[in-house]
Amino acid sequence: MPNGPAVRRRKLGAELKALRGRAGLTSGQAAGLLGWHQSKVSRIETARSGVKPEDVRRLLDAYDVRDPRLRELLVALAGTEQDGEHRRWWHRYRGLLPPEYRDFISLESQATRMRTLETSVVPGLLQTPRYARAVTRASLAGVPQAQVDALVEVRLARQEVLRTERPLELSAVIDESVLHRTIGGPEVMRGQLAALREAAALPHVVLQVLPYTSGEHIGLTGPFVIFSFPNTNDLDLVVLDHLTSSLYLERKEDLSAYADAFASLQARALSAEDSLLLLAERHDDGP
């Protein structure tokens, strides 16, 4: 399975090639405009070599790409951590976060839409601080408290994508068992259920509960995330999280399979309205 950086290079190369085509330029002509060898443009487009963010900006200028969101996304795919003027907030946690997690956060920050299935815990973007701390402690037994605190900070900082001027559109399907698993104790869980109700009321968040009565379903294979991005050609990505790593899927067949799976899960889940009622009932009954 490809890792994050390899996927990003291929996605970036394909998009730059498409933009060059729209500009009516050959790879040789594009290289000439920038004073490069034609082979450099070809290596970037075929992902045989990495590309600096500043070189991406020069290519976008040459192709007359002015859309600020598209430019920002493509520069991010090049790896803004190497660009001192455009460091992201998570860079200060560089020594703490593995590259896969930094890649995930970078993609999450640039996506316009996120579809996620969770079968064990509340989605990270919707976790309360106390719930996030309990989950982190359980996942990383024996880790120093300072590191747990820092990871919780990261989890909470990620949630800003839901509070920006143009927030991430989040569609989440969670298994009903998530509502019954008392993580952190009854008080923590009660606060988490209340937070879910508040989040589900946001116009850009669709939260659906997959009830026990749905029986067997395709989501039994495990949680996944689908990222979608603005104004791009087939840049959607599927991310599968494991205990020590993440896998990125980019083939059209995989994207189609997971998109169909998510649509199937949404159809089998309670409606957003009925999910809110279940959340209220669970909160009022007490975990």
PDB file of C-alpha atoms in Angstrom:
ATOM      1  CA  MET A   1       0.000   0.000   0.000  1.00  0.00           C
ATOM      2  CA  PRO A   2       1.317   3.500  -0.777  1.00  0.00           C
ATOM      3  CA  ASN A   3       2.167   5.859   2.060  1.00  0.00           C
ATOM      4  CA  GLY A   4       1.030   9.454   2.337  1.00  0.00           C
ATOM      5  CA  PRO A   5       3.947  11.258   0.661  1.00  0.00           C
ATOM      6  CA  ALA A   6       3.965   8.881  -2.348  1.00  0.00           C
ATOM      7  CA  VAL A   7       0.237   9.360  -2.855  1.00  0.00           C
ATOM      8  CA  ARG A   8       0.570  13.123  -2.544  1.00  0.00           C
ATOM      9  CA  ARG A   9       3.341  13.214  -5.178  1.00  0.00           C
ATOM     10  CA  ARG A  10       1.266  11.206  -7.635  1.00  0.00           C
ATOM     11  CA  LYS A  11      -1.853  13.275  -7.028  1.00  0.00           C
ATOM     12  CA  LEU A  12       0.090  16.508  -7.371  1.00  0.00           C
ATOM     13  CA  GLY A  13       1.850  15.359 -10.550  1.00  0.00           C
ATOM     14  CA  ALA A  14      -1.409  14.312 -12.194  1.00  0.00           C
ATOM     15  CA  GLU A  15      -3.089  17.600 -11.345  1.00  0.00           C
ATOM     16  CA  LEU A  16      -0.143  19.690 -12.595  1.00  0.00           C
ATOM     17  CA  LYS A  17      -0.135  17.741 -15.849  1.00  0.00           C
ATOM     18  CA  ALA A  18      -3.862  18.384 -16.284  1.00  0.00           C
ATOM     19  CA  LEU A  19      -3.406  22.100 -15.601  1.00  0.00           C
ATOM     20  CA  ARG A  20      -0.540  22.266 -18.107  1.00  0.00           C
ATOM     21  CA  GLY A  21      -2.818  20.675 -20.684  1.00  0.00           C
ATOM     22  CA  ARG A  22      -5.534  23.233 -19.986  1.00  0.00           C
ATOM     23  CA  ALA A  23      -2.965  25.987 -20.480  1.00  0.00           C
ATOM     24  CA  GLY A  24      -2.165  24.539 -23.935  1.00  0.00           C
ATOM     25  CA  LEU A  25       1.500  23.961 -23.147  1.00  0.00           C
ATOM     26  CA  THR A  26       3.794  21.029 -23.823  1.00  0.00           C
ATOM     27  CA  SER A  27       6.131  19.943 -21.069  1.00  0.00           C
ATOM     28  CA  GLY A  28       8.992  21.446 -23.049  1.00  0.00           C
ATOM     29  CA  GLN A  29       7.225  24.784 -23.369  1.00  0.00           C
ATOM     30  CA  ALA A  30       6.421  24.841 -19.674  1.00  0.00           C
ATOM     31  CA  ALA A  31      10.037  24.097 -18.827  1.00  0.00           C
ATOM     32  CA  GLY A  32      11.202  26.844 -21.162  1.00  0.00           C
ATOM     33  CA  LEU A  33       9.015  29.431 -19.439  1.00  0.00           C
ATOM     34  CA  LEU A  34      10.708  28.611 -16.133  1.00  0.00           C
ATOM     35  CA  GLY A  35      14.242  28.087 -17.376  1.00  0.00           C
ATOM     36  CA  TRP A  36      14.152  24.375 -16.538  1.00  0.00           C
ATOM     37  CA  HIS A  37      15.036  21.226 -18.431  1.00  0.00           C
ATOM     38  CA  GLN A  38      12.015  19.460 -19.897  1.00  0.00           C
ATOM     39  CA  SER A  39      12.939  16.371 -17.889  1.00  0.00           C
ATOM     40  CA  LYS A  40      12.277  18.238 -14.629  1.00  0.00           C
ATOM     41  CA  VAL A  41       8.650  18.890 -15.579  1.00  0.00           C
ATOM     42  CA  SER A  42       8.253  15.259 -16.661  1.00  0.00           C
ATOM     43  CA  ARG A  43       9.718  13.934 -13.396  1.00  0.00           C
ATOM     44  CA  ILE A  44       7.342  16.112 -11.370  1.00  0.00           C
ATOM     45  CA  GLU A  45       4.304  15.018 -13.382  1.00  0.00           C
ATOM     46  CA  THR A  46       5.179  11.337 -13.132  1.00  0.00           C
ATOM     47  CA  ALA A  47       6.095  11.608  -9.419  1.00  0.00           C
ATOM     48  CA  ARG A  48       9.614  10.346 -10.077  1.00  0.00           C
ATOM     49  CA  SER A  49      10.925  13.214  -7.983  1.00  0.00           C
ATOM     50  CA  GLY A  50       9.612  15.504  -5.307  1.00  0.00           C
ATOM     51  CA  VAL A  51       8.902  19.163  -5.910  1.00  0.00           C
ATOM     52  CA  LYS A  52       9.419  22.215  -3.729  1.00  0.00           C
ATOM     53  CA  PRO A  53       6.406  24.356  -2.837  1.00  0.00           C
ATOM     54  CA  GLU A  54       8.009  27.353  -4.538  1.00  0.00           C
ATOM     55  CA  ASP A  55       8.372  25.367  -7.777  1.00  0.00           C
ATOM     56  CA  VAL A  56       4.686  24.452  -7.593  1.00  0.00           C
ATOM     57  CA  ARG A  57       3.832  28.145  -7.288  1.00  0.00           C
ATOM     58  CA  ARG A  58       5.975  28.936 -10.343  1.00  0.00           C
ATOM     59  CA  LEU A  59       4.263  26.222 -12.366  1.00  0.00           C
ATOM     60  CA  LEU A  60       0.839  27.496 -11.320  1.00  0.00           C
ATOM     61  CA  ASP A  61       1.831  31.021 -12.340  1.00  0.00           C
ATOM     62  CA  ALA A  62       2.982  29.708 -15.719  1.00  0.00           C
ATOM     63  CA  TYR A  63      -0.351  27.908 -16.168  1.00  0.00           C
ATOM     64  CA  ASP A  64      -2.283  31.029 -15.088  1.00  0.00           C
ATOM     65  CA  VAL A  65      -3.946  29.222 -12.163  1.00  0.00           C
ATOM     66  CA  ARG A  66      -5.435  31.917  -9.952  1.00  0.00           C
ATOM     67  CA  ASP A  67      -7.906  30.065  -7.751  1.00  0.00           C
ATOM     68  CA  PRO A  68      -6.458  30.624  -4.244  1.00  0.00           C
ATOM     69  CA  ARG A  69      -7.932  27.439  -2.742  1.00  0.00           C
ATOM     70  CA  LEU A  70      -6.598  25.261  -5.545  1.00  0.00           C
ATOM     71  CA  ARG A  71      -3.182  26.887  -5.300  1.00  0.00           C
ATOM     72  CA  GLU A  72      -3.112  26.379  -1.543  1.00  0.00           C
ATOM     73  CA  LEU A  73      -4.088  22.728  -1.870  1.00  0.00           C
ATOM     74  CA  LEU A  74      -1.448  21.927  -4.493  1.00  0.00           C
ATOM     75  CA  VAL A  75       1.259  23.683  -2.498  1.00  0.00           C
ATOM     76  CA  ALA A  76       0.161  21.656   0.534  1.00  0.00           C
ATOM     77  CA  LEU A  77       0.467  18.441  -1.471  1.00  0.00           C
ATOM     78  CA  ALA A  78       4.062  19.408  -2.199  1.00  0.00           C
ATOM     79  CA  GLY A  79       4.713  19.421   1.537  1.00  0.00           C
ATOM     80  CA  THR A  80       4.468  22.818   3.164  1.00  0.00           C
ATOM     81  CA  GLU A  81       6.481  21.634   6.153  1.00  0.00           C
ATOM     82  CA  GLN A  82       9.565  22.289   4.045  1.00  0.00           C
ATOM     83  CA  ASP A  83       8.411  25.847   3.291  1.00  0.00           C
ATOM     84  CA  GLY A  84       9.439  28.111   6.146  1.00  0.00           C
ATOM     85  CA  GLU A  85       7.011  30.900   5.250  1.00  0.00           C
ATOM     86  CA  HIS A  86       4.037  28.563   5.147  1.00  0.00           C
ATOM     87  CA  ARG A  87       4.520  26.315   8.145  1.00  0.00           C
ATOM     88  CA  ARG A  88       1.308  24.909   9.541  1.00  0.00           C
ATOM     89  CA  TRP A  89       0.370  24.797  13.203  1.00  0.00           C
ATOM     90  CA  TRP A  90       1.191  21.087  13.481  1.00  0.00           C
ATOM     91  CA  HIS A  91       4.828  21.727  12.562  1.00  0.00           C
ATOM     92  CA  ARG A  92       5.597  22.604  16.182  1.00  0.00           C
ATOM     93  CA  TYR A  93       4.653  19.007  17.061  1.00  0.00           C
ATOM     94  CA  ARG A  94       7.051  17.592  14.467  1.00  0.00           C
ATOM     95  CA  GLY A  95       9.066  15.649  17.031  1.00  0.00           C
ATOM     96  CA  LEU A  96       5.929  14.117  18.494  1.00  0.00           C
ATOM     97  CA  LEU A  97       3.780  13.221  15.486  1.00  0.00           C
ATOM     98  CA  PRO A  98       4.744  10.475  13.030  1.00  0.00           C
ATOM     99  CA  PRO A  99       4.883  11.525   9.346  1.00  0.00           C
ATOM    100  CA  GLU A 100       1.661   9.622   8.576  1.00  0.00           C
ATOM    101  CA  TYR A 101      -0.274  11.655  11.146  1.00  0.00           C
ATOM    102  CA  ARG A 102       1.192  14.942   9.891  1.00  0.00           C
ATOM    103  CA  ASP A 103       0.154  13.981   6.374  1.00  0.00           C
ATOM    104  CA  PHE A 104      -3.342  13.155   7.594  1.00  0.00           C
ATOM    105  CA  ILE A 105      -3.679  16.522   9.342  1.00  0.00           C
ATOM    106  CA  SER A 106      -2.373  18.343   6.275  1.00  0.00           C
ATOM    107  CA  LEU A 107      -4.925  16.643   4.028  1.00  0.00           C
ATOM    108  CA  GLU A 108      -7.696  17.226   6.555  1.00  0.00           C
ATOM    109  CA  SER A 109      -6.878  20.931   6.677  1.00  0.00           C
ATOM    110  CA  GLN A 110      -7.141  21.252   2.873  1.00  0.00           C
ATOM    111  CA  ALA A 111     -10.183  19.048   2.272  1.00  0.00           C
ATOM    112  CA  THR A 112     -13.624  20.504   1.634  1.00  0.00           C
ATOM    113  CA  ARG A 113     -15.462  17.326   2.580  1.00  0.00           C
ATOM    114  CA  MET A 114     -14.767  14.379   4.857  1.00  0.00           C
ATOM    115  CA  ARG A 115     -16.791  11.175   5.055  1.00  0.00           C
ATOM    116  CA  THR A 116     -15.952   8.919   7.958  1.00  0.00           C
ATOM    117  CA  LEU A 117     -17.123   5.650   9.479  1.00  0.00           C
ATOM    118  CA  GLU A 118     -16.297   5.008  13.138  1.00  0.00           C
ATOM    119  CA  THR A 119     -17.095   1.719  14.811  1.00  0.00           C
ATOM    120  CA  SER A 120     -15.375   2.043  18.210  1.00  0.00           C
ATOM    121  CA  VAL A 121     -14.972   5.669  19.243  1.00  0.00           C
ATOM    122  CA  VAL A 122     -16.365   9.118  18.515  1.00  0.00           C
ATOM    123  CA  PRO A 123     -14.708  10.670  15.421  1.00  0.00           C
ATOM    124  CA  GLY A 124     -11.655  12.701  16.423  1.00  0.00           C
ATOM    125  CA  LEU A 125     -13.102  15.963  15.104  1.00  0.00           C
ATOM    126  CA  LEU A 126     -16.053  15.597  17.485  1.00  0.00           C
ATOM    127  CA  GLN A 127     -14.290  14.462  20.664  1.00  0.00           C
ATOM    128  CA  THR A 128     -14.353  16.517  23.858  1.00  0.00           C
ATOM    129  CA  PRO A 129     -11.027  17.180  25.632  1.00  0.00           C
ATOM    130  CA  ARG A 130     -11.733  14.678  28.426  1.00  0.00           C
ATOM    131  CA  TYR A 131     -12.927  11.991  26.024  1.00  0.00           C
ATOM    132  CA  ALA A 132      -9.891  12.567  23.776  1.00  0.00           C
ATOM    133  CA  ARG A 133      -7.582  12.256  26.778  1.00  0.00           C
ATOM    134  CA  ALA A 134      -9.165   8.944  27.826  1.00  0.00           C
ATOM    135  CA  VAL A 135      -8.896   7.546  24.292  1.00  0.00           C
ATOM    136  CA  THR A 136      -5.268   8.673  23.978  1.00  0.00           C
ATOM    137  CA  ARG A 137      -4.284   7.133  27.303  1.00  0.00           C
ATOM    138  CA  ALA A 138      -5.894   3.837  26.344  1.00  0.00           C
ATOM    139  CA  SER A 139      -4.231   3.818  22.915  1.00  0.00           C
ATOM    140  CA  LEU A 140      -0.766   4.689  24.228  1.00  0.00           C
ATOM    141  CA  ALA A 141      -0.420   2.929  27.550  1.00  0.00           C
ATOM    142  CA  GLY A 142       2.781   3.857  29.372  1.00  0.00           C
ATOM    143  CA  VAL A 143       3.368   7.093  27.458  1.00  0.00           C
ATOM    144  CA  PRO A 144       4.424  10.058  29.667  1.00  0.00           C
ATOM    145  CA  GLN A 145       1.621  12.401  30.696  1.00  0.00           C
ATOM    146  CA  ALA A 146       3.246  15.346  28.909  1.00  0.00           C
ATOM    147  CA  GLN A 147       3.096  13.451  25.627  1.00  0.00           C
ATOM    148  CA  VAL A 148      -0.537  12.508  26.198  1.00  0.00           C
ATOM    149  CA  ASP A 149      -1.344  16.176  26.860  1.00  0.00           C
ATOM    150  CA  ALA A 150       0.408  17.244  23.656  1.00  0.00           C
ATOM    151  CA  LEU A 151      -1.454  14.656  21.577  1.00  0.00           C
ATOM    152  CA  VAL A 152      -4.752  15.823  23.036  1.00  0.00           C
ATOM    153  CA  GLU A 153      -3.778  19.396  22.104  1.00  0.00           C
ATOM    154  CA  VAL A 154      -3.252  18.225  18.540  1.00  0.00           C
ATOM    155  CA  ARG A 155      -6.615  16.448  18.500  1.00  0.00           C
ATOM    156  CA  LEU A 156      -8.395  19.590  19.681  1.00  0.00           C
ATOM    157  CA  ALA A 157      -6.479  21.875  17.307  1.00  0.00           C
ATOM    158  CA  ARG A 158      -7.593  19.696  14.399  1.00  0.00           C
ATOM    159  CA  GLN A 159     -11.190  20.532  15.241  1.00  0.00           C
ATOM    160  CA  GLU A 160     -10.682  24.111  14.040  1.00  0.00           C
ATOM    161  CA  VAL A 161     -11.468  22.892  10.506  1.00  0.00           C
ATOM    162  CA  LEU A 162     -15.107  22.782  11.628  1.00  0.00           C
ATOM    163  CA  ARG A 163     -15.044  26.386  12.852  1.00  0.00           C
ATOM    164  CA  THR A 164     -13.372  28.275  10.011  1.00  0.00           C
ATOM    165  CA  GLU A 165     -15.067  30.737   7.671  1.00  0.00           C
ATOM    166  CA  ARG A 166     -15.429  27.913   5.143  1.00  0.00           C
ATOM    167  CA  PRO A 167     -15.685  24.874   7.401  1.00  0.00           C
ATOM    168  CA  LEU A 168     -15.056  21.300   6.438  1.00  0.00           C
ATOM    169  CA  GLU A 169     -18.237  19.457   5.485  1.00  0.00           C
ATOM    170  CA  LEU A 170     -18.318  16.422   7.752  1.00  0.00           C
ATOM    171  CA  SER A 171     -20.506  13.379   7.152  1.00  0.00           C
ATOM    172  CA  ALA A 172     -20.047  10.808   9.905  1.00  0.00           C
ATOM    173  CA  VAL A 173     -21.625   7.404  10.432  1.00  0.00           C
ATOM    174  CA  ILE A 174     -20.985   5.943  13.870  1.00  0.00           C
ATOM    175  CA  ASP A 175     -21.935   2.546  15.178  1.00  0.00           C
ATOM    176  CA  GLU A 176     -24.476   2.600  18.013  1.00  0.00           C
ATOM    177  CA  SER A 177     -21.944   0.811  20.215  1.00  0.00           C
ATOM    178  CA  VAL A 178     -19.939   4.061  20.290  1.00  0.00           C
ATOM    179  CA  LEU A 179     -22.767   5.648  22.288  1.00  0.00           C
ATOM    180  CA  HIS A 180     -22.758   2.821  24.832  1.00  0.00           C
ATOM    181  CA  ARG A 181     -19.008   2.439  25.346  1.00  0.00           C
ATOM    182  CA  THR A 182     -18.393   4.436  28.526  1.00  0.00           C
ATOM    183  CA  ILE A 183     -14.988   5.926  27.806  1.00  0.00           C
ATOM    184  CA  GLY A 184     -13.495   7.991  30.610  1.00  0.00           C
ATOM    185  CA  GLY A 185     -16.351   7.227  33.002  1.00  0.00           C
ATOM    186  CA  PRO A 186     -20.045   8.231  33.095  1.00  0.00           C
ATOM    187  CA  GLU A 187     -19.442  11.963  33.551  1.00  0.00           C
ATOM    188  CA  VAL A 188     -16.999  12.166  30.639  1.00  0.00           C
ATOM    189  CA  MET A 189     -19.345  10.168  28.443  1.00  0.00           C
ATOM    190  CA  ARG A 190     -22.323  12.343  29.352  1.00  0.00           C
ATOM    191  CA  GLY A 191     -20.368  15.418  28.302  1.00  0.00           C
ATOM    192  CA  GLN A 192     -19.356  13.705  25.070  1.00  0.00           C
ATOM    193  CA  LEU A 193     -22.942  12.806  24.214  1.00  0.00           C
ATOM    194  CA  ALA A 194     -23.973  16.421  24.807  1.00  0.00           C
ATOM    195  CA  ALA A 195     -21.154  17.613  22.524  1.00  0.00           C
ATOM    196  CA  LEU A 196     -22.285  15.213  19.793  1.00  0.00           C
ATOM    197  CA  ARG A 197     -25.788  16.674  19.946  1.00  0.00           C
ATOM    198  CA  GLU A 198     -24.367  20.187  19.568  1.00  0.00           C
ATOM    199  CA  ALA A 199     -22.128  19.175  16.664  1.00  0.00           C
ATOM    200  CA  ALA A 200     -24.955  17.340  14.885  1.00  0.00           C
ATOM    201  CA  ALA A 201     -26.963  20.561  14.892  1.00  0.00           C
ATOM    202  CA  LEU A 202     -24.308  22.392  12.835  1.00  0.00           C
ATOM    203  CA  PRO A 203     -25.302  22.976   9.182  1.00  0.00           C
ATOM    204  CA  HIS A 204     -22.057  21.495   7.835  1.00  0.00           C
ATOM    205  CA  VAL A 205     -22.141  18.342   9.984  1.00  0.00           C
ATOM    206  CA  VAL A 206     -24.274  15.298   9.211  1.00  0.00           C
ATOM    207  CA  LEU A 207     -24.139  12.690  11.963  1.00  0.00           C
ATOM    208  CA  GLN A 208     -25.910   9.349  11.569  1.00  0.00           C
ATOM    209  CA  VAL A 209     -26.007   6.409  13.945  1.00  0.00           C
ATOM    210  CA  LEU A 210     -25.865   2.881  12.604  1.00  0.00           C
ATOM    211  CA  PRO A 211     -28.231   1.016  14.968  1.00  0.00           C
ATOM    212  CA  TYR A 212     -27.748  -2.456  16.359  1.00  0.00           C
ATOM    213  CA  THR A 213     -30.820  -3.509  14.413  1.00  0.00           C
ATOM    214  CA  SER A 214     -28.998  -2.930  11.114  1.00  0.00           C
ATOM    215  CA  GLY A 215     -27.388  -6.333  11.599  1.00  0.00           C
ATOM    216  CA  GLU A 216     -24.431  -7.267   9.438  1.00  0.00           C
ATOM    217  CA  HIS A 217     -23.132  -4.535   7.131  1.00  0.00           C
ATOM    218  CA  ILE A 218     -20.108  -3.614   5.044  1.00  0.00           C
ATOM    219  CA  GLY A 219     -18.771  -1.373   7.818  1.00  0.00           C
ATOM    220  CA  LEU A 220     -17.857  -4.448   9.855  1.00  0.00           C
ATOM    221  CA  THR A 221     -14.555  -4.458   7.966  1.00  0.00           C
ATOM    222  CA  GLY A 222     -13.477  -1.412   9.975  1.00  0.00           C
ATOM    223  CA  PRO A 223     -13.391   2.407  10.062  1.00  0.00           C
ATOM    224  CA  PHE A 224     -12.256   4.561   7.159  1.00  0.00           C
ATOM    225  CA  VAL A 225     -12.063   8.178   6.003  1.00  0.00           C
ATOM    226  CA  ILE A 226     -12.703   9.626   2.545  1.00  0.00           C
ATOM    227  CA  PHE A 227     -11.258  13.080   1.810  1.00  0.00           C
ATOM    228  CA  SER A 228     -12.545  15.258  -1.045  1.00  0.00           C
ATOM    229  CA  PHE A 229     -10.877  18.435  -2.273  1.00  0.00           C
ATOM    230  CA  PRO A 230     -11.994  21.566  -4.165  1.00  0.00           C
ATOM    231  CA  ASN A 231     -11.643  22.190  -7.898  1.00  0.00           C
ATOM    232  CA  THR A 232      -9.444  19.205  -8.657  1.00  0.00           C
ATOM    233  CA  ASN A 233      -9.344  16.175 -10.913  1.00  0.00           C
ATOM    234  CA  ASP A 234      -9.894  12.967  -8.960  1.00  0.00           C
ATOM    235  CA  LEU A 235      -7.929  13.960  -5.879  1.00  0.00           C
ATOM    236  CA  ASP A 236     -10.163  12.064  -3.459  1.00  0.00           C
ATOM    237  CA  LEU A 237      -8.311   9.811  -1.017  1.00  0.00           C
ATOM    238  CA  VAL A 238      -9.289   6.966   1.284  1.00  0.00           C
ATOM    239  CA  VAL A 239      -7.361   6.616   4.545  1.00  0.00           C
ATOM    240  CA  LEU A 240      -7.346   3.466   6.656  1.00  0.00           C
ATOM    241  CA  ASP A 241      -5.900   3.826  10.154  1.00  0.00           C
ATOM    242  CA  HIS A 242      -4.020   1.054  11.916  1.00  0.00           C
ATOM    243  CA  LEU A 243      -2.350   0.957  15.314  1.00  0.00           C
ATOM    244  CA  THR A 244       1.098   1.970  14.035  1.00  0.00           C
ATOM    245  CA  SER A 245       0.483   3.320  10.526  1.00  0.00           C
ATOM    246  CA  SER A 246      -2.017   4.595   7.976  1.00  0.00           C
ATOM    247  CA  LEU A 247      -2.726   3.306   4.482  1.00  0.00           C
ATOM    248  CA  TYR A 248      -3.728   5.609   1.631  1.00  0.00           C
ATOM    249  CA  LEU A 249      -5.861   4.349  -1.255  1.00  0.00           C
ATOM    250  CA  GLU A 250      -6.016   6.337  -4.466  1.00  0.00           C
ATOM    251  CA  ARG A 251      -7.064   3.956  -7.268  1.00  0.00           C
ATOM    252  CA  LYS A 252     -10.392   4.813  -8.868  1.00  0.00           C
ATOM    253  CA  GLU A 253     -11.647   1.303  -8.113  1.00  0.00           C
ATOM    254  CA  ASP A 254     -10.870   1.732  -4.410  1.00  0.00           C
ATOM    255  CA  LEU A 255     -12.386   5.208  -4.263  1.00  0.00           C
ATOM    256  CA  SER A 256     -15.537   3.979  -5.951  1.00  0.00           C
ATOM    257  CA  ALA A 257     -15.799   0.951  -3.638  1.00  0.00           C
ATOM    258  CA  TYR A 258     -15.457   3.039  -0.478  1.00  0.00           C
ATOM    259  CA  ALA A 259     -17.802   5.765  -1.733  1.00  0.00           C
ATOM    260  CA  ASP A 260     -20.403   3.089  -2.474  1.00  0.00           C
ATOM    261  CA  ALA A 261     -19.788   1.516   0.937  1.00  0.00           C
ATOM    262  CA  PHE A 262     -20.322   4.840   2.698  1.00  0.00           C
ATOM    263  CA  ALA A 263     -23.518   5.504   0.743  1.00  0.00           C
ATOM    264  CA  SER A 264     -24.745   2.041   1.723  1.00  0.00           C
ATOM    265  CA  LEU A 265     -23.983   2.703   5.387  1.00  0.00           C
ATOM    266  CA  GLN A 266     -25.790   6.039   5.277  1.00  0.00           C
ATOM    267  CA  ALA A 267     -28.828   4.333   3.795  1.00  0.00           C
ATOM    268  CA  ARG A 268     -28.849   1.714   6.571  1.00  0.00           C
ATOM    269  CA  ALA A 269     -28.182   4.218   9.357  1.00  0.00           C
ATOM    270  CA  LEU A 270     -30.808   6.262  11.132  1.00  0.00           C
ATOM    271  CA  SER A 271     -31.612   9.593   9.541  1.00  0.00           C
ATOM    272  CA  ALA A 272     -29.834  12.639  10.940  1.00  0.00           C
ATOM    273  CA  GLU A 273     -33.043  13.625  12.736  1.00  0.00           C
ATOM    274  CA  ASP A 274     -33.606  10.176  14.264  1.00  0.00           C
ATOM    275  CA  SER A 275     -29.931   9.998  15.204  1.00  0.00           C
ATOM    276  CA  LEU A 276     -30.329  13.241  17.162  1.00  0.00           C
ATOM    277  CA  LEU A 277     -33.304  11.743  18.977  1.00  0.00           C
ATOM    278  CA  LEU A 278     -31.267   8.666  19.868  1.00  0.00           C
ATOM    279  CA  LEU A 279     -28.419  10.846  21.125  1.00  0.00           C
ATOM    280  CA  ALA A 280     -30.843  12.799  23.294  1.00  0.00           C
ATOM    281  CA  GLU A 281     -32.364   9.598  24.649  1.00  0.00           C
ATOM    282  CA  ARG A 282     -28.958   8.111  25.405  1.00  0.00           C
ATOM    283  CA  HIS A 283     -27.818  11.346  27.094  1.00  0.00           C
ATOM    284  CA  ASP A 284     -30.971  11.614  29.204  1.00  0.00           C
ATOM    285  CA  ASP A 285     -30.821   7.952  30.248  1.00  0.00           C
ATOM    286  CA  GLY A 286     -27.203   8.382  31.306  1.00  0.00           C
ATOM    287  CA  PRO A 287     -24.243   6.228  30.181  1.00  0.00           C
TER     288      PRO A 287
END
